[in-house]
Tab-separated table of C-alpha atoms (C1' of nucleotides) in Angstrom:
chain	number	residue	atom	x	y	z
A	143	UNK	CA	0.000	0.000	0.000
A	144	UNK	CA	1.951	2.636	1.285
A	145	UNK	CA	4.773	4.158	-0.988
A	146	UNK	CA	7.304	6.963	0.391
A	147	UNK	CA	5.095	10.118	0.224
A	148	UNK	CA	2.597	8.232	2.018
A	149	UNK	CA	4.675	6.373	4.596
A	150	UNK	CA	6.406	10.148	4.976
A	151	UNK	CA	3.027	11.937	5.470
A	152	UNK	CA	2.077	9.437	8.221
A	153	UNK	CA	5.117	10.130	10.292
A	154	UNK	CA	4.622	13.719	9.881
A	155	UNK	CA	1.562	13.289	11.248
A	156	UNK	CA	2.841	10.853	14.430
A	157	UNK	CA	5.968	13.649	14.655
A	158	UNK	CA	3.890	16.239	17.129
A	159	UNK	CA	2.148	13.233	19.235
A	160	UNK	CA	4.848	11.040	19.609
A	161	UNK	CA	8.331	12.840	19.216
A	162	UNK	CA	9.418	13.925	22.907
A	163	UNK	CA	6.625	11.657	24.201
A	164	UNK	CA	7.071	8.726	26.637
A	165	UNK	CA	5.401	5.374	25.773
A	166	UNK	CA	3.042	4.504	28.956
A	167	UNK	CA	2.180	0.846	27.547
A	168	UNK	CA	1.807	-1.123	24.579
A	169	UNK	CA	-0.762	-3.632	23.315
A	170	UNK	CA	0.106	-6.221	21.225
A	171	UNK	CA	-2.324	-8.062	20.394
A	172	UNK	CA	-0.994	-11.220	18.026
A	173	UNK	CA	2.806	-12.678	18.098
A	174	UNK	CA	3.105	-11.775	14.310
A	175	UNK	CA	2.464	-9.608	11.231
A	176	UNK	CA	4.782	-10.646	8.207
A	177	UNK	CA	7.351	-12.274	10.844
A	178	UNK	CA	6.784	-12.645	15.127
A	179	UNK	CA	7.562	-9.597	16.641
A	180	UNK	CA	10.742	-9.141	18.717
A	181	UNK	CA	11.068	-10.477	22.204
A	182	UNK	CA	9.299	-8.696	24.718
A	183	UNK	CA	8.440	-5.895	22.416
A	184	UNK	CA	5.898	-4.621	24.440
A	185	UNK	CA	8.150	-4.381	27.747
A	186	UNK	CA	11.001	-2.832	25.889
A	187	UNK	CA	8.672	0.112	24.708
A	188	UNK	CA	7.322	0.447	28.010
A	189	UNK	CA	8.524	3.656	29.836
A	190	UNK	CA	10.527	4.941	27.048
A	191	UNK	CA	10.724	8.477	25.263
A	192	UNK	CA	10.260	8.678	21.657
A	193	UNK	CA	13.806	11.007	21.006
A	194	UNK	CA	13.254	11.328	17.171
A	195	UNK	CA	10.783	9.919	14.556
A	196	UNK	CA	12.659	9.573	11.378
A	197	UNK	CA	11.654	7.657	7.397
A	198	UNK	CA	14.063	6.329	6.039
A	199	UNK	CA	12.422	4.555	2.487
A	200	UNK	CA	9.428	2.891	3.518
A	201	UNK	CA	10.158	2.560	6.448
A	202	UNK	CA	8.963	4.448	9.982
A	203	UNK	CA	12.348	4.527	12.199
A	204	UNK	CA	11.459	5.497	16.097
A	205	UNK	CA	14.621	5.969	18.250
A	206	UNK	CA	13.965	4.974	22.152
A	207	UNK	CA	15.232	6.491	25.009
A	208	UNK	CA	16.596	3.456	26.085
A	209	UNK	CA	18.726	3.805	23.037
A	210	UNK	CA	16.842	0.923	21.006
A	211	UNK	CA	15.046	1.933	17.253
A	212	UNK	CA	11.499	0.816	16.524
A	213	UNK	CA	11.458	0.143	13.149
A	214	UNK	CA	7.979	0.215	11.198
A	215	UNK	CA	6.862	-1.007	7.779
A	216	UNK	CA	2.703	-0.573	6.786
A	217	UNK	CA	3.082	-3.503	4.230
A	218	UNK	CA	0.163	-3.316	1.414
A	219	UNK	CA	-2.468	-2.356	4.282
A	220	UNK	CA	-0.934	-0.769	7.039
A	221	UNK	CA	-2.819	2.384	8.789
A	222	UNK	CA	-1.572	4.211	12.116
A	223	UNK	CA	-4.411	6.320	13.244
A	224	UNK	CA	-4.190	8.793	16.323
A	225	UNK	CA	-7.235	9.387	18.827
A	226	UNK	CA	-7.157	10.467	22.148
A	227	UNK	CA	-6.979	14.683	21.204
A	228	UNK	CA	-3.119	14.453	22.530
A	229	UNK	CA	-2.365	17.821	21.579
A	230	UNK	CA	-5.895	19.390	22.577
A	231	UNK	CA	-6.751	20.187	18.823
A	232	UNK	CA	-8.780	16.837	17.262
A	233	UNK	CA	-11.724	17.145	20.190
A	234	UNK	CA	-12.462	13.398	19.582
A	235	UNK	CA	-12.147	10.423	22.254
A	236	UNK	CA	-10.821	7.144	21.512
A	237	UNK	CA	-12.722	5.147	18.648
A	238	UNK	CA	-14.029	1.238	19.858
A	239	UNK	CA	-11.025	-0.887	18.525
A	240	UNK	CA	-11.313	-2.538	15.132
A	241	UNK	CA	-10.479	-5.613	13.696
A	242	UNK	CA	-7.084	-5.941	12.780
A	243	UNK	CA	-5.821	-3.440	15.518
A	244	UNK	CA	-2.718	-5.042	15.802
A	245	UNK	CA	-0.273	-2.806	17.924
A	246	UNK	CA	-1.946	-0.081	19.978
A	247	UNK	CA	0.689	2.962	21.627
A	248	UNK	CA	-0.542	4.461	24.848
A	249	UNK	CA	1.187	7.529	25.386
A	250	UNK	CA	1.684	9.460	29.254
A	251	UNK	CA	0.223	12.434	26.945
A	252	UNK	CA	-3.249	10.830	26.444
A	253	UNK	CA	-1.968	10.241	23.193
A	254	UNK	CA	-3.295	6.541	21.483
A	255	UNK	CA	-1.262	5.306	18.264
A	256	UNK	CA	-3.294	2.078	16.831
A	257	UNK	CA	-1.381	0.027	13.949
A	258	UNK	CA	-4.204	-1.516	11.925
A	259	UNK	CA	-3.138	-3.896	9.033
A	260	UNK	CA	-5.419	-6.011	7.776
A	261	UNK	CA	-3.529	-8.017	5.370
A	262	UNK	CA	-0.620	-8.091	7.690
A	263	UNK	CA	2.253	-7.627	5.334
A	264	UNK	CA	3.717	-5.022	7.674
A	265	UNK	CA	6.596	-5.571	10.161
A	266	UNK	CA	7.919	-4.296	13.422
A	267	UNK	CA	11.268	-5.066	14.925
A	268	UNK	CA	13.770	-3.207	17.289
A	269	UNK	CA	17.307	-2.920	17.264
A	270	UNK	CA	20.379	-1.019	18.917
A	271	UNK	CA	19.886	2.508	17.220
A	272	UNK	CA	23.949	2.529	16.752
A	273	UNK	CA	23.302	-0.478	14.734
A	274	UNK	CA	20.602	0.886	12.792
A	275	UNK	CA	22.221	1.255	9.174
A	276	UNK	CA	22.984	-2.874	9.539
A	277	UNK	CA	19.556	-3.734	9.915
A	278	UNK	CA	18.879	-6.622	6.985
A	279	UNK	CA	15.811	-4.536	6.088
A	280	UNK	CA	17.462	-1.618	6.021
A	281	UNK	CA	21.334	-2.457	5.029
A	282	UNK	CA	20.921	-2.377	1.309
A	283	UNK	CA	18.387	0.050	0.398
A	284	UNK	CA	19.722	2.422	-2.289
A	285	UNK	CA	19.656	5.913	-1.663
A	286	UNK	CA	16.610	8.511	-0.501
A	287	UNK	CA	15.113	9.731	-3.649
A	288	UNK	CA	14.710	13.245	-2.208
A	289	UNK	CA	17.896	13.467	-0.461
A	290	UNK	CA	21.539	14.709	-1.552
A	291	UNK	CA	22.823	11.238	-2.599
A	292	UNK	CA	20.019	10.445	-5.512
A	293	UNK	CA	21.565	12.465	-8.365
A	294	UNK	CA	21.551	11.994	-12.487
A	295	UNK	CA	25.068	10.271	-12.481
A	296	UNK	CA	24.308	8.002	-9.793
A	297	UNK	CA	21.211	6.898	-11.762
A	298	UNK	CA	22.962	6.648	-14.655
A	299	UNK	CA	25.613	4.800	-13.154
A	300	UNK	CA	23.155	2.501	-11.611
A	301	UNK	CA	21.234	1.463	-14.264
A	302	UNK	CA	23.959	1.208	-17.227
A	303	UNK	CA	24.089	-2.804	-16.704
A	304	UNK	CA	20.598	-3.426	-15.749
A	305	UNK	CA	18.966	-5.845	-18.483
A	306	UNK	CA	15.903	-5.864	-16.519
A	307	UNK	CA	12.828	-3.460	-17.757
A	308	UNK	CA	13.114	0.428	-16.487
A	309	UNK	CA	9.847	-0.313	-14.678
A	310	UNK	CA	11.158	-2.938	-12.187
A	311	UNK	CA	14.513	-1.383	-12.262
A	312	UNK	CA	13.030	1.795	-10.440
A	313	UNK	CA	10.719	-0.494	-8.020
A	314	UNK	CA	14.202	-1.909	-7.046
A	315	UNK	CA	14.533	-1.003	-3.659
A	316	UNK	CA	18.061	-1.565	-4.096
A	317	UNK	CA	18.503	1.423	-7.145
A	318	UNK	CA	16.527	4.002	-5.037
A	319	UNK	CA	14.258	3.423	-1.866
A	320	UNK	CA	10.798	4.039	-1.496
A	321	UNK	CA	8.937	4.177	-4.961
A	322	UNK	CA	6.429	1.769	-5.255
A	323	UNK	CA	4.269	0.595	-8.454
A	324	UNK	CA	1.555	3.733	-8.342
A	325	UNK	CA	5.046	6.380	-8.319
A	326	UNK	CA	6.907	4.513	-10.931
A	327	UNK	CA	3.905	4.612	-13.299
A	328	UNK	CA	3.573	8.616	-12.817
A	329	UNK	CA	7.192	9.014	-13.471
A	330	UNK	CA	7.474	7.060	-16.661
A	331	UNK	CA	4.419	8.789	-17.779
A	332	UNK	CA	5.848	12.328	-16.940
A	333	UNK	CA	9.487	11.387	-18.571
A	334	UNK	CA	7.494	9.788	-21.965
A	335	UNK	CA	9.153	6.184	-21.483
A	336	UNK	CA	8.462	2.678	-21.837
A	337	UNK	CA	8.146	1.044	-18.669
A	338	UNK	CA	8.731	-1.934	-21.184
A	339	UNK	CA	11.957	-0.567	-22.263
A	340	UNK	CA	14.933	-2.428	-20.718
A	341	UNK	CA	16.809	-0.013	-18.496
A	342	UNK	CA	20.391	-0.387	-20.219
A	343	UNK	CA	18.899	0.374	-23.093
A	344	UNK	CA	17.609	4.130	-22.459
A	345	UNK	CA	19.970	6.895	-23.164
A	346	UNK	CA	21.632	8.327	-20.650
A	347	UNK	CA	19.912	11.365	-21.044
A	348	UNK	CA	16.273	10.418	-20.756
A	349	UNK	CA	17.555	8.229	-17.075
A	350	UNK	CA	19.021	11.654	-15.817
A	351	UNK	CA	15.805	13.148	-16.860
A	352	UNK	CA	13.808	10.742	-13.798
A	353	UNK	CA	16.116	12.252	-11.603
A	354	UNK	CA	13.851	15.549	-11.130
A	355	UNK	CA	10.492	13.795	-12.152
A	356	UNK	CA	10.939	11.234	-9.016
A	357	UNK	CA	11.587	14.076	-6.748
A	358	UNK	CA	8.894	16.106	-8.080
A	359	UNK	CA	6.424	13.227	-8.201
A	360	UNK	CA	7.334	12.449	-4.470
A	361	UNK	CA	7.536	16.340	-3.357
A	362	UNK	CA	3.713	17.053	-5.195
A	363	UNK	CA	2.659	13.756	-3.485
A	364	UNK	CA	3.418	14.213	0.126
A	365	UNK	CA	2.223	18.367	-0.181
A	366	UNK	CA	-1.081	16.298	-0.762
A	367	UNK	CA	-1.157	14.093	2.336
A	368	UNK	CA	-0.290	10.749	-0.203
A	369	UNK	CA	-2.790	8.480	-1.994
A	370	UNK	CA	-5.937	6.980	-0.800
A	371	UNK	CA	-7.181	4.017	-2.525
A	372	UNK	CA	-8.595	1.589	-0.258
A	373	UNK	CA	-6.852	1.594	2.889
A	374	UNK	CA	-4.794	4.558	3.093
A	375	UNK	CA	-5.330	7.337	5.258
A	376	UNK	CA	-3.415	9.876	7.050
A	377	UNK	CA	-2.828	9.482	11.134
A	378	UNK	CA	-5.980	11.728	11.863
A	379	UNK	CA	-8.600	9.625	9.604
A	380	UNK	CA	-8.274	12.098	6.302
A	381	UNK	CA	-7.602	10.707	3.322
A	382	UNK	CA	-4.898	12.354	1.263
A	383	UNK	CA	-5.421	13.400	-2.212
A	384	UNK	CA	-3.183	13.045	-4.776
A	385	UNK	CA	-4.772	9.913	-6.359
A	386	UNK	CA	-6.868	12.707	-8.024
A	387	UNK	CA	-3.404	13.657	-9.885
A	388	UNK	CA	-2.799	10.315	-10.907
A	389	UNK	CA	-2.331	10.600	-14.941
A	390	UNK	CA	-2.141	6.587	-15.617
A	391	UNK	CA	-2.171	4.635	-12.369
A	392	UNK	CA	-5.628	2.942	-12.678
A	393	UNK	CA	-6.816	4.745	-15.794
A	394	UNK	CA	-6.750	1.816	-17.896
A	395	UNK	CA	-9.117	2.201	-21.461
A	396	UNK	CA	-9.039	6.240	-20.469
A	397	UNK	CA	-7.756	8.902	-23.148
A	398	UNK	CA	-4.341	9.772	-22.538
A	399	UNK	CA	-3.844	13.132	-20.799
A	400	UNK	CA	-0.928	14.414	-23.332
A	401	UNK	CA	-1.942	17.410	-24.843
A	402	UNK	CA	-2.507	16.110	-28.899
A	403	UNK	CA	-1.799	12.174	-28.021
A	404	UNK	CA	-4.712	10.168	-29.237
A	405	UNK	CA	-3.528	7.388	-27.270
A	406	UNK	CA	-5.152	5.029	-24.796
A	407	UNK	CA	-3.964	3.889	-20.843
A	408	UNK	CA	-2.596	-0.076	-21.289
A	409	UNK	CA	-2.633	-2.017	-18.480
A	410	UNK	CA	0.095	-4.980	-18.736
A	411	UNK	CA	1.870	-7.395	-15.751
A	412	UNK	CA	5.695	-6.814	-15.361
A	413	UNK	CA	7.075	-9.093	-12.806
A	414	UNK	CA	3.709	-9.698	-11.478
A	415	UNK	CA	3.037	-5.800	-11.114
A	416	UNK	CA	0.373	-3.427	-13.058
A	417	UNK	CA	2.058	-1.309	-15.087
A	418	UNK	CA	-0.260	1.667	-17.082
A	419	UNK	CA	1.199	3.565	-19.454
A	420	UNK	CA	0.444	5.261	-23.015
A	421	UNK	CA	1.818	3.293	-25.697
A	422	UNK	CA	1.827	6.093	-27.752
A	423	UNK	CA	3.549	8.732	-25.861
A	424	UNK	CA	5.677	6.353	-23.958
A	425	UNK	CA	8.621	5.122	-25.726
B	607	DA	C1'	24.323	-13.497	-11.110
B	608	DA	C1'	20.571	-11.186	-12.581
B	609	DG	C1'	15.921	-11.586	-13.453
B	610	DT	C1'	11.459	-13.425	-12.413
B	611	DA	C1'	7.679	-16.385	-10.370
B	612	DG	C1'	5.694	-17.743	-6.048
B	613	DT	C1'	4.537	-16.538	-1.557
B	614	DC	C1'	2.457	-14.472	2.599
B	615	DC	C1'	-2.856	-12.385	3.954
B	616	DT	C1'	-7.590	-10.137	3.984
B	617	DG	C1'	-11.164	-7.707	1.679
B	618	DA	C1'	-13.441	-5.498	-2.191
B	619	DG	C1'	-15.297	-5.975	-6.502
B	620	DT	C1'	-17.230	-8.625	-10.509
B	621	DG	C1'	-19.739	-12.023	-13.031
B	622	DC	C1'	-22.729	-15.993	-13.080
C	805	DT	C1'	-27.642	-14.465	-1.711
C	806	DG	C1'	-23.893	-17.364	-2.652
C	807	DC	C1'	-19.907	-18.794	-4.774
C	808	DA	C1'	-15.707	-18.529	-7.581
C	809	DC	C1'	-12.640	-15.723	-9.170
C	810	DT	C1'	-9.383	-11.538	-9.772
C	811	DC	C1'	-7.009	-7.862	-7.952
C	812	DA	C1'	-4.631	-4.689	-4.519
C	813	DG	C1'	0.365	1.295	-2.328
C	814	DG	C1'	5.335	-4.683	-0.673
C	815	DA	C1'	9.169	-7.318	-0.789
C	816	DC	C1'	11.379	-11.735	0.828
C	817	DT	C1'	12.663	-16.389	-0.853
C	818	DA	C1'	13.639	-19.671	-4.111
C	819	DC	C1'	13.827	-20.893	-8.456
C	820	DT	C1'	16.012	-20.450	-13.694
DNA sequence: AAGTAGTCCTGAGTGC
DNA sequence: TGCACTCAGGACTACT
């Protein structure tokens, strides 16, 4: 589900209630999502402060006072929702708990954090924050797409040898961390290519051309609060908006948006993926 | 070794 | 209404 702008929209949203704040208790209410949690989880959250609430890709990274990092993934259908009016603005109490309210955060502020996942994809873990970088979730992740070390040569550089189409090349967590299937459609659409087209194959040009689409695709997406399709929302119940700005994702059989392409949206599976794209504009 | 299916899981939607 | 089927913002694992 979740893709960087969304995954970066909900911790802006957990950033006032939980940054500072000092875990009172934790629920957990099953042994598992995608794999068991850590060992005592829920005692070695208990009576710590939240120091910092960082993103790094996907994931939500929240460094403990007792020097430990909880480390957060959503999965496909992962939702953290806040009740509990921690910072005297929302004016609403605590909802009745829903299904698939995995992990629940009670907070000395009043503060409640629920992690809801339905399908369960999503993961938690801790681990020494010194040792955060080393994490096998984290340790080879390529670099943040809106952050000094994503640049045209890199790019270039990284995707000279890759036989493999552009499309899964860029949902390669590996080549740069945090795009997901709905982002890499917009961006091939906004930089006219093929997400057919083999990666090694594109000029060098047209790859250092994705460069600033990704980071404007990103940057437009979390000013609007992310996607909503089915599950998504933002940690106070809205639903962000951006979906409204998609230009292929989910348009299949819909008029291409170029201005003078006659074109029509395709749908086709790449590596078990949707991909839509205009076979006319995109080459 | 890189590239690609298969896999985990629930729920929504569609067609008969 | 029920049932069978497809599809979904991810990404690890095990094949070729």
């Amino acid at each position: 589900m979740p893709e960087l702008p969304e995954v970066e929209t909900v911790r802006r949203g957990l950033l006032p209630v939980m940054e500072g704040s000092e875990i009172l208790r934790a629920d957990v209410n099953r042994p598992d999502l995608r794999w068991p949690f850590p060992d005592r989880m829920a005692d070695r959250l208990t009576g710590k402060t939240v120091t910092a609430l960082r993103r790094r890709s996907k994931y939500i990274l929240a460094d403990l006072s007792s020097g430990e990092t909880l480390i957060i993934h959503l999965g496909m259908s992962g939702r953290i929702l806040i009740s509990g009016d921690p910072l005297g603005q929302f004016h609403h109490d605590h909802p009745a708990p829903e299904k698939h309210d995995h992990v629940v955060f009670h907070l000395t502020n009043g503060g409640r954090v629920t992690f809801n996942d339905p399908r369960r994809f999503g993961a938690m873990d801790l681990i020494a924050t010194k040792h955060i970088e080393t994490h096998k979730l984290l340790a080879f992740l390529g670099p943040e797409p809106l952050g000094n070390n994503f640049d045209e040569p890199y790019l270039v550089q990284a995707l000279k040898t890759r036989r493999t189409p552009i499309k899964s090349a860029l949902l390669d967590q590996r080549v740069v961390a945090g795009l997901g299937n709905i982002y890499v459609c917009e961006v091939l659409f906004r930089a006219s290519v093929s997400p057919l087209r083999k990666a090694a194959q594109i000029s060098d040009k047209r790859i250092a051309s994705l460069v600033p689409i990704i980071r404007d695709v990103l940057s437009e997406a979390i000013a609007a609060g992310g996607s909503s399709l089915k599950d998504y929302r933002q940690t106070d119940g809205e639903l962000g908006y951006f979906q409204h700005n998609f230009r292929v994702y989910g348009r299949e059989a819909e008029p291409c948006q170029t201005f003078d392409c006659k074109g029509v949206i395709s749908r086709v599976v790449q590596s078990g993926r949707s991909s839509f794209y205009c076979p006319v504009c995109q080459r």
